[in-house]
XYZ file of C-alpha atoms in Angstrom:
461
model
C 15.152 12.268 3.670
C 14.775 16.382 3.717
C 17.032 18.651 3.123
C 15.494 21.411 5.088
C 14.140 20.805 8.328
C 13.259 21.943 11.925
C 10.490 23.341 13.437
C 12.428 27.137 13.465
C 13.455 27.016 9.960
C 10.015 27.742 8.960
C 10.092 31.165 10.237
C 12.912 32.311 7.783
C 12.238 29.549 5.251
C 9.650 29.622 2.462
C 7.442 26.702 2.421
C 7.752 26.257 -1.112
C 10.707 26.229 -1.901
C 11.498 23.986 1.096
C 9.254 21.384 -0.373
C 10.751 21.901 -3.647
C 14.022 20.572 -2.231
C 12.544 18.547 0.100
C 13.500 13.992 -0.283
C 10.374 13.972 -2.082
C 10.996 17.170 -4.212
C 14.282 16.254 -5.203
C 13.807 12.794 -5.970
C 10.830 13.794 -7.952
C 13.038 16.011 -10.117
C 15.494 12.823 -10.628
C 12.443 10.889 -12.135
C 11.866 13.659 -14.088
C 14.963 13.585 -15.493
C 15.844 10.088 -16.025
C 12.236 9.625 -17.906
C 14.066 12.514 -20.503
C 16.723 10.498 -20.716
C 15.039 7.493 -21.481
C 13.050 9.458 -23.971
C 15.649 10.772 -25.809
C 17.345 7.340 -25.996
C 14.774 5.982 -27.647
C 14.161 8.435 -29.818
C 17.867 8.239 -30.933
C 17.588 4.623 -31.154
C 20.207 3.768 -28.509
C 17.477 1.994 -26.516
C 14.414 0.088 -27.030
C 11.219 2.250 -27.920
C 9.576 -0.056 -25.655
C 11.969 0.589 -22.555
C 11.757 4.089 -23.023
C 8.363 4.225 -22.944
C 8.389 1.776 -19.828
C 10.695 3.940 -17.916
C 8.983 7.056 -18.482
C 6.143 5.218 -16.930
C 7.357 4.094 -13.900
C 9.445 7.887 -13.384
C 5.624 9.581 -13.957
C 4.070 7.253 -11.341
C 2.402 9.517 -8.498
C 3.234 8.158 -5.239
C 7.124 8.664 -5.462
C 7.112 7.675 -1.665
C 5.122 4.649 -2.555
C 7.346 3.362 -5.655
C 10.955 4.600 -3.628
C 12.259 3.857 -0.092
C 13.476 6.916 0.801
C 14.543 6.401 4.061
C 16.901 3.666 2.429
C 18.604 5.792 -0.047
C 19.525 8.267 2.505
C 21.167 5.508 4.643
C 22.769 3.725 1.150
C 23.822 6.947 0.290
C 26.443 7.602 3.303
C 28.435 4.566 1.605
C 28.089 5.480 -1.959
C 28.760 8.787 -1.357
C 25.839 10.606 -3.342
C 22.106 9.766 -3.244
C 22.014 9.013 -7.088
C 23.660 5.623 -6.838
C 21.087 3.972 -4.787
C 18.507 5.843 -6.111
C 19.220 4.668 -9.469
C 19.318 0.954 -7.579
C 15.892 1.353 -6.808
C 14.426 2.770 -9.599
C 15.894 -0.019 -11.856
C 14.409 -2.696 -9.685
C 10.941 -0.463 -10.230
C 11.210 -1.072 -13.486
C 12.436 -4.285 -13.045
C 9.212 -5.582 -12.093
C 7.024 -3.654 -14.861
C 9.782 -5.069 -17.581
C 12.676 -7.327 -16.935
C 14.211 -6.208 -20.218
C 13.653 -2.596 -19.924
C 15.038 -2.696 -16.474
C 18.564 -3.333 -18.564
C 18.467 0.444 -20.256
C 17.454 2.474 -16.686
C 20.336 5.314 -16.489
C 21.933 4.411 -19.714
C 25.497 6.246 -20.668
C 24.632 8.996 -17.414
C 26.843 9.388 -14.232
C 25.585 10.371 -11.141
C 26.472 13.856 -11.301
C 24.545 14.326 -14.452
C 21.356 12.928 -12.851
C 21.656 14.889 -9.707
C 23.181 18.454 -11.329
C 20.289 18.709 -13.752
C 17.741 18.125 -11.489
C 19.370 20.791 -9.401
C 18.945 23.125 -12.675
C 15.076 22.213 -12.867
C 14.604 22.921 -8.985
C 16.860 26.268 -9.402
C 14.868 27.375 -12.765
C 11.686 26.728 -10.439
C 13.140 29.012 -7.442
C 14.178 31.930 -9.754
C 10.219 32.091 -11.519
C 8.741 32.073 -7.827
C 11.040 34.706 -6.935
C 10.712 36.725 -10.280
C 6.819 36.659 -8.695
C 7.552 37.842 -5.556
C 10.184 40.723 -6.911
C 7.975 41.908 -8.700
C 5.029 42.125 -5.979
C 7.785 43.639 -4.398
C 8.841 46.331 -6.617
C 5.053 46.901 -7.003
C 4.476 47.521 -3.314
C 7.333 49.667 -3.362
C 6.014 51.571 -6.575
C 2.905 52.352 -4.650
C 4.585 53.314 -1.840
C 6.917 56.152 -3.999
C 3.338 57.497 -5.971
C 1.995 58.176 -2.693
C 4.410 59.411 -0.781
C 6.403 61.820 -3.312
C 6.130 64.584 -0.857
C 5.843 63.135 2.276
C 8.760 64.943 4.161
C 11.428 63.728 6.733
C 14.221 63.369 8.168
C 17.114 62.123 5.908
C 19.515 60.593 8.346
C 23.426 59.770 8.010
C 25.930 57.672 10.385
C 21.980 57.213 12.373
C 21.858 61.192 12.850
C 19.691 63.827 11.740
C 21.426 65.010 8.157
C 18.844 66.827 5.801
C 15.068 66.571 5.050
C 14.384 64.067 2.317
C 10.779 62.339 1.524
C 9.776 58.783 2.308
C 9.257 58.502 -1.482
C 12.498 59.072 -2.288
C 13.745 56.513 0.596
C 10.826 53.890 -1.242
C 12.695 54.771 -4.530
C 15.557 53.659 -3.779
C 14.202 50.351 -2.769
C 12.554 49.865 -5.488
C 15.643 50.250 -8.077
C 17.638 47.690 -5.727
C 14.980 44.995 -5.859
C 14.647 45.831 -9.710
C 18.852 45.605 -10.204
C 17.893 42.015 -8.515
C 15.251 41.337 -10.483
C 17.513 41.574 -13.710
C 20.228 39.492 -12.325
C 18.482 36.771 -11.219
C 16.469 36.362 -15.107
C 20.196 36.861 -16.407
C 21.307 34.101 -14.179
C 18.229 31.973 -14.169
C 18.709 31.740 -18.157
C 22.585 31.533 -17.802
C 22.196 27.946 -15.168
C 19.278 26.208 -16.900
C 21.768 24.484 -19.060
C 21.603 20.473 -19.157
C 24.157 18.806 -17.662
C 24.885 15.426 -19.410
C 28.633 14.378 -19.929
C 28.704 10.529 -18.818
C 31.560 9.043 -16.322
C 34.306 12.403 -17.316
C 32.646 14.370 -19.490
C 33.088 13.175 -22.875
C 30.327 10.937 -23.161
C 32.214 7.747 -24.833
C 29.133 5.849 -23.157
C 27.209 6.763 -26.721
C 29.727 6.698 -29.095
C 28.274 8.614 -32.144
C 24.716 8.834 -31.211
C 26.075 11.227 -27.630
C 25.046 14.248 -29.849
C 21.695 13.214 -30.676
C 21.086 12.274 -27.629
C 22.564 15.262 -25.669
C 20.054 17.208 -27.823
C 17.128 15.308 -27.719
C 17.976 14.999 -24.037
C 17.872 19.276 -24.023
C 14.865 19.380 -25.508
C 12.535 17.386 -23.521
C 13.491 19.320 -20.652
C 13.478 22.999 -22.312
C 17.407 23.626 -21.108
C 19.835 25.028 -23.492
C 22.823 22.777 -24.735
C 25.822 23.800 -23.413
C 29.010 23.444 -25.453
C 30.104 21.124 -22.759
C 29.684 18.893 -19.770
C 30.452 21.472 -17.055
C 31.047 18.822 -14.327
C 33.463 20.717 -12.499
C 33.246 24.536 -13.563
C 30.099 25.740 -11.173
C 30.596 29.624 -12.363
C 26.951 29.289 -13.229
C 26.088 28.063 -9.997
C 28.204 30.390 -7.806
C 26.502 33.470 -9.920
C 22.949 32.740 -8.855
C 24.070 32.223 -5.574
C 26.062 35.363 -5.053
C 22.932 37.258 -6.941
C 20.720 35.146 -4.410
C 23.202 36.738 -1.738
C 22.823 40.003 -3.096
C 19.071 39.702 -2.925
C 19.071 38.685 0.437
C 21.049 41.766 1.547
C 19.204 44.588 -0.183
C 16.062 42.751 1.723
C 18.187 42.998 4.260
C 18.660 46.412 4.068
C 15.135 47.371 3.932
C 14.384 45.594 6.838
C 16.922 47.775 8.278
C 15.430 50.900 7.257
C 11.832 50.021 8.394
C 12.754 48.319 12.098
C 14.939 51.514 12.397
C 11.815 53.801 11.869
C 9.306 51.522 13.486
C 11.158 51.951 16.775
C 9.024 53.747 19.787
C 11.273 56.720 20.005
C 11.186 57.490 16.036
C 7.416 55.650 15.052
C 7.348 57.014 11.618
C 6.508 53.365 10.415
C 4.677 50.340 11.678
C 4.708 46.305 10.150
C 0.965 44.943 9.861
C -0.666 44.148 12.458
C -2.765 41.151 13.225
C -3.794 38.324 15.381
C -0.760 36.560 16.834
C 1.712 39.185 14.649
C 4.034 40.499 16.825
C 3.210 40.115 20.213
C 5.110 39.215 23.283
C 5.009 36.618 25.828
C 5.109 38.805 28.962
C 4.722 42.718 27.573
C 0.877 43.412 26.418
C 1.523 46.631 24.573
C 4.396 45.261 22.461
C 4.129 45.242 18.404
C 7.828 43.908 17.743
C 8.177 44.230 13.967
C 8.964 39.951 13.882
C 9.249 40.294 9.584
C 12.020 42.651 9.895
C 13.613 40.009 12.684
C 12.825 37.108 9.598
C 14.288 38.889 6.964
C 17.284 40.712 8.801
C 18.347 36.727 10.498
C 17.952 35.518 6.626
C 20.296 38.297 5.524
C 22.873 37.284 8.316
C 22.930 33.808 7.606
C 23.134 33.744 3.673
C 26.456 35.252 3.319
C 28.300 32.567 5.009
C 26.281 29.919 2.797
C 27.339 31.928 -0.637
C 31.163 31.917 0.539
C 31.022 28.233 0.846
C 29.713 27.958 -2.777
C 32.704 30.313 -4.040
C 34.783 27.801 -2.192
C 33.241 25.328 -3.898
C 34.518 26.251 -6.995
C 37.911 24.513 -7.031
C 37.246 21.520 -8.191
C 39.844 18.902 -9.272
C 40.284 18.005 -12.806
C 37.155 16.401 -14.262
C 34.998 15.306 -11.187
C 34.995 17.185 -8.253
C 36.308 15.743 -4.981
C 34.118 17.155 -1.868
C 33.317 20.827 -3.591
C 30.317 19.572 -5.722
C 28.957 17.502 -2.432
C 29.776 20.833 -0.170
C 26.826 22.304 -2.526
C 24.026 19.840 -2.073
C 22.451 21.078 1.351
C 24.010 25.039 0.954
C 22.137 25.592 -2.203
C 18.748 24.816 -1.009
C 19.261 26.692 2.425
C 20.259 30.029 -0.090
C 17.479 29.740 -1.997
C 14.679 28.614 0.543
C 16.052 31.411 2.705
C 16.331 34.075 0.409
C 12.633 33.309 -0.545
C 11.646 33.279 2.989
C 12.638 36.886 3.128
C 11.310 37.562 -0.127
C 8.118 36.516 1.205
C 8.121 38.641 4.832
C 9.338 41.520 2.560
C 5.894 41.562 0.258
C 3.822 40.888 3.561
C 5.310 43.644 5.210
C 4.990 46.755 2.482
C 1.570 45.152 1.416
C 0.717 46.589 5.069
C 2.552 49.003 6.150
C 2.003 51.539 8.662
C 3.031 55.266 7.410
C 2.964 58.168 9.714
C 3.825 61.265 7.927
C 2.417 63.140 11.300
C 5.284 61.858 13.395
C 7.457 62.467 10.409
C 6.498 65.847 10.937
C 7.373 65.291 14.272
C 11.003 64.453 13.917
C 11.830 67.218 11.707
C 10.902 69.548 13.738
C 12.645 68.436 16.785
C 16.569 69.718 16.686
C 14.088 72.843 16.080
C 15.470 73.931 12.913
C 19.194 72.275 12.972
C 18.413 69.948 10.140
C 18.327 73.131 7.912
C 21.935 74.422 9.053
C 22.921 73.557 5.281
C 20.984 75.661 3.828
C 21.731 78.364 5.946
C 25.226 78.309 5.417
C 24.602 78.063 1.363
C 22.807 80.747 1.590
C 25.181 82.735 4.047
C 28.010 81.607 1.917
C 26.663 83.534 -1.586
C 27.025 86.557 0.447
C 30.015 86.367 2.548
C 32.312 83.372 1.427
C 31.263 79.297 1.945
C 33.817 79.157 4.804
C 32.958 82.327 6.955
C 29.377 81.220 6.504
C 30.085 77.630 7.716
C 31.998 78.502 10.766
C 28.857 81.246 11.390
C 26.289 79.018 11.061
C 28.519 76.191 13.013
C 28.461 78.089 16.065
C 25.064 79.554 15.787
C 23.904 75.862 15.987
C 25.761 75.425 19.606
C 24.102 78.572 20.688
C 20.887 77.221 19.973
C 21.219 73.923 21.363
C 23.159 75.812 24.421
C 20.160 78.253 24.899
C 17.615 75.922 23.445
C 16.276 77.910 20.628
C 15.652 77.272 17.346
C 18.210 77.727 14.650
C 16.714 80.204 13.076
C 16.098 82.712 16.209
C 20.198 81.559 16.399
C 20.870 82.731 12.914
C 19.152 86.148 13.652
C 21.081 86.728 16.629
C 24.662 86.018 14.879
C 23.719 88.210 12.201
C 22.224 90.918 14.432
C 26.227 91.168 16.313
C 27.684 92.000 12.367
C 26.533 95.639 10.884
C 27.854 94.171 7.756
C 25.597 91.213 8.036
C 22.538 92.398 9.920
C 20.645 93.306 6.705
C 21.607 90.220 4.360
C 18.140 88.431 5.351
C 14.991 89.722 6.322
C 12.506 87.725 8.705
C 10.708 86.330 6.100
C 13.740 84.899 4.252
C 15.292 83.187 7.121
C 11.776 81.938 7.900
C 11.651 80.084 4.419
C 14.888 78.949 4.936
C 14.133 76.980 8.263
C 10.982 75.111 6.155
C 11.682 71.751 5.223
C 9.788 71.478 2.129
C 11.999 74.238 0.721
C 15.173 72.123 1.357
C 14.537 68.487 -0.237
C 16.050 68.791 -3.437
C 15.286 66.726 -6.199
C 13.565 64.478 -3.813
C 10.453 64.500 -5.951
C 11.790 64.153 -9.230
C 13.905 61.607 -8.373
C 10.678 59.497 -7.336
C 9.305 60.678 -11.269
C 12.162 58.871 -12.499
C 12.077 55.798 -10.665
C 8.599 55.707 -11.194
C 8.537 56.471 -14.857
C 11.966 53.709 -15.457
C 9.856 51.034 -13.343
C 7.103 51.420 -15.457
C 9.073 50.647 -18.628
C 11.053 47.360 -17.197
C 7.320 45.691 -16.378
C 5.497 47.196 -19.464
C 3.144 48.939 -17.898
């Protein structure tokens, strides 16, 4: 019984978190559970000390595949319409042979859904520390990335065209603050979901009579989940908010994967994934470095969206137990997280190693040969004779260089030269310093500063 399979899936997947939802993986969180169950019944006195203490054996033995048949509770399950029934079965007739008597008190006053939605909170509280981890060896890589290149001019580009210079620190930066905003969701919602679920056949526990308190507490405790006010059988807003930030997170990685396949392409090479045995290569074309994390990560972000919309449909659930919404979850849940890690994962790889030209950086600015600076140009045009003459000058002494090609600013000398008015307004030397890029990023730099300086605070160092 897995979840997650396929010989592809591994490519997008992470390998941990696979496992981690895995037959195995998720049955081993079910023992886990029902031996804190048993615990906390016997601690409240609802159930023999003895049983408990049986129970919590038989959950802790090693070889889950060795104690369970899970191959049979994956075919039980298509008739009893959840795996928790027969695995319940099975586990009782464990037990069964350890201790007749305590075999009476396995699963005592649960349902199903308890069982199987608090395991799902242990697995999920398990994804979001891995991927706290690997946020912040992202935001780290991206840190480093912004320190070093602070000044390391090129081309800004809007709608895929040549707008204004910009630095690649700035571009890090603001990579760095999305994975951050992530970062901070996902320990919001990570606290928000690990919340026990334990409400018996509809929620109000009458399995326990007066001791459903006790036990709902003691129960809370021995797995380190908060105590929610109530069963929340059918009201998955926790749920459906760490899988929309999971979403999220999967399309800022997206997004960055964006930016670097964009600038690792042969005509632009102002970036580069690692390199390596096997990395990249192609079956038929020798000289090919394909950037395959950016391909990982950029399917990922693709394929996650889809999977979050089906948990928001999820959501309407009828009345007390849900009716096909809470099963639509099972397998969605796991391909979210597994795949969001997965890209996680590529993501730290790839900025770990990454290839930076700032030469062909260099190289890109300068070739619309001094277009990219038409803004500042007309700015400084427009102090002089109006922002709207200047425009319309500058405008069409861009066509004449691209008409002639020339650069822009032998253009700009030429339209003023036509003006008596306007032949004075700039010597050489200013319209020189104009046309430099380093003159025209802004608060490129400082932005990086404060980026830098706010990261800093949010890890404590």
């Amino acid at each position: 019984m897995t979840v997650i399979s396929g010989l592809t899936e591994q490519i997008y997947s992470d390998r941990d978190i696979m496992a981690l939802f895995s037959g195995t993986g998720i049955i081993r969180r079910m023992l886990e559970v029902e031996a804190a169950l048993a615990r906390a019944e016997g601690h409240c006195g609802v159930i023999p000390a003895s049983a408990a203490l049986c129970i919590h054996d038989v959950c802790h033995v090693g070889d889950v595949d060795g104690m369970l048949d899970l191959a049979a509770i994956a075919d039980a399950s298509i008739a009893a319409g959840n795996i928790a029934i027969p695995f319940v079965k099975q586990l009782t007739a464990a037990v069964h042979r350890v201790d007749p008597e305590a075999a009476r008190y396995v699963h005592w006053g649960a349902t199903s859904q308890d069982i199987l939605d608090t395991a799902l909170v242990l697995q999920i509280r398990q994804v979001a520390s891995q991927l706290d981890q690997d946020l912040l060896a992202a935001t780290e890589a991206c840190a480093r990335l912004t320190a070093v290149h602070r000044d390391t001019i090129m081309v800004g580009r809007t709608w895929l065209q040549h707008a204004l210079p910009t630095t690649f620190g700035a571009k890090t930066a603001g990579w760095l603050q999305a994975l951050e905003r992530s970062r901070l969701r996902l320990r919001q919602d990570g606290i928000q979901v690990a919340q026990l679920q334990f409400g018996g056949a509809a929620g109000t526990l009458a399995s326990l009579g007066t001791s459903a308190p006790a036990v709902s507490q003691a129960l809370a405790a021995e797995l380190g989940l908060a105590l929610p006010a109530m069963p929340w059988h059918s009201h998955r807003d926790r749920l459906a908010d760490i899988a929309a930030t999971l979403g999220v997170l999967t399309g800022t990685l997206g997004k960055i994967a964006r930016d670097i396949s964009l600038m690792a392409q042969t005509e632009v090479r102002e970036l580069a994934e690692p390199g390596g045995p096997g990395r990249g290569g192609s079956s038929t074309m020798p000289h090919k470095r394909n950037p395959v994390g950016c391909a990982a990560i950029l399917a990922a972000a693709t394929r996650v969206p889809p999977l979050v919309s089906t948990i928001l449909s999820a959501m309407i659930q009828e009345h007390e137990r849900a009716l096909g919404g809470w099963q639509a979850e099972w397998d969605v849940l796991p391909q979210i997280a597994s795949l969001t890690g997965g890209a996680l994962r590529h993501l730290v790889g790839i900025l770990d190693g990454l290839d930076v030209h700032p030469l062909r950086m260099k190289e890109n600015l300068d070739a619309t040969k001094g277009l990219i600076l038409a803004e500042a140009y007309a700015l400084a045009l427009g102090s002089h004779i109006g922002r709207l003459q200047a425009h319309e000058l500058v405008e069409q002494a861009t066509k004449e260089a691209i008409r002639n090609d020339c650069s822009l600013p032998v253009s700009i000398r030429a339209a003023l030269s036509v003006d008596p008015l306007m032949r004075d307004l700039f010597s050489d030397e200013e319209i020189e310093q104009l046309g430099k890029p380093e003159n025209y990023v802004g608060a490129a730099s400082s932005i990086c500063d404060t980026v830098l300086a706010h990261w800093k605070q949010s890890v404590g160092t």
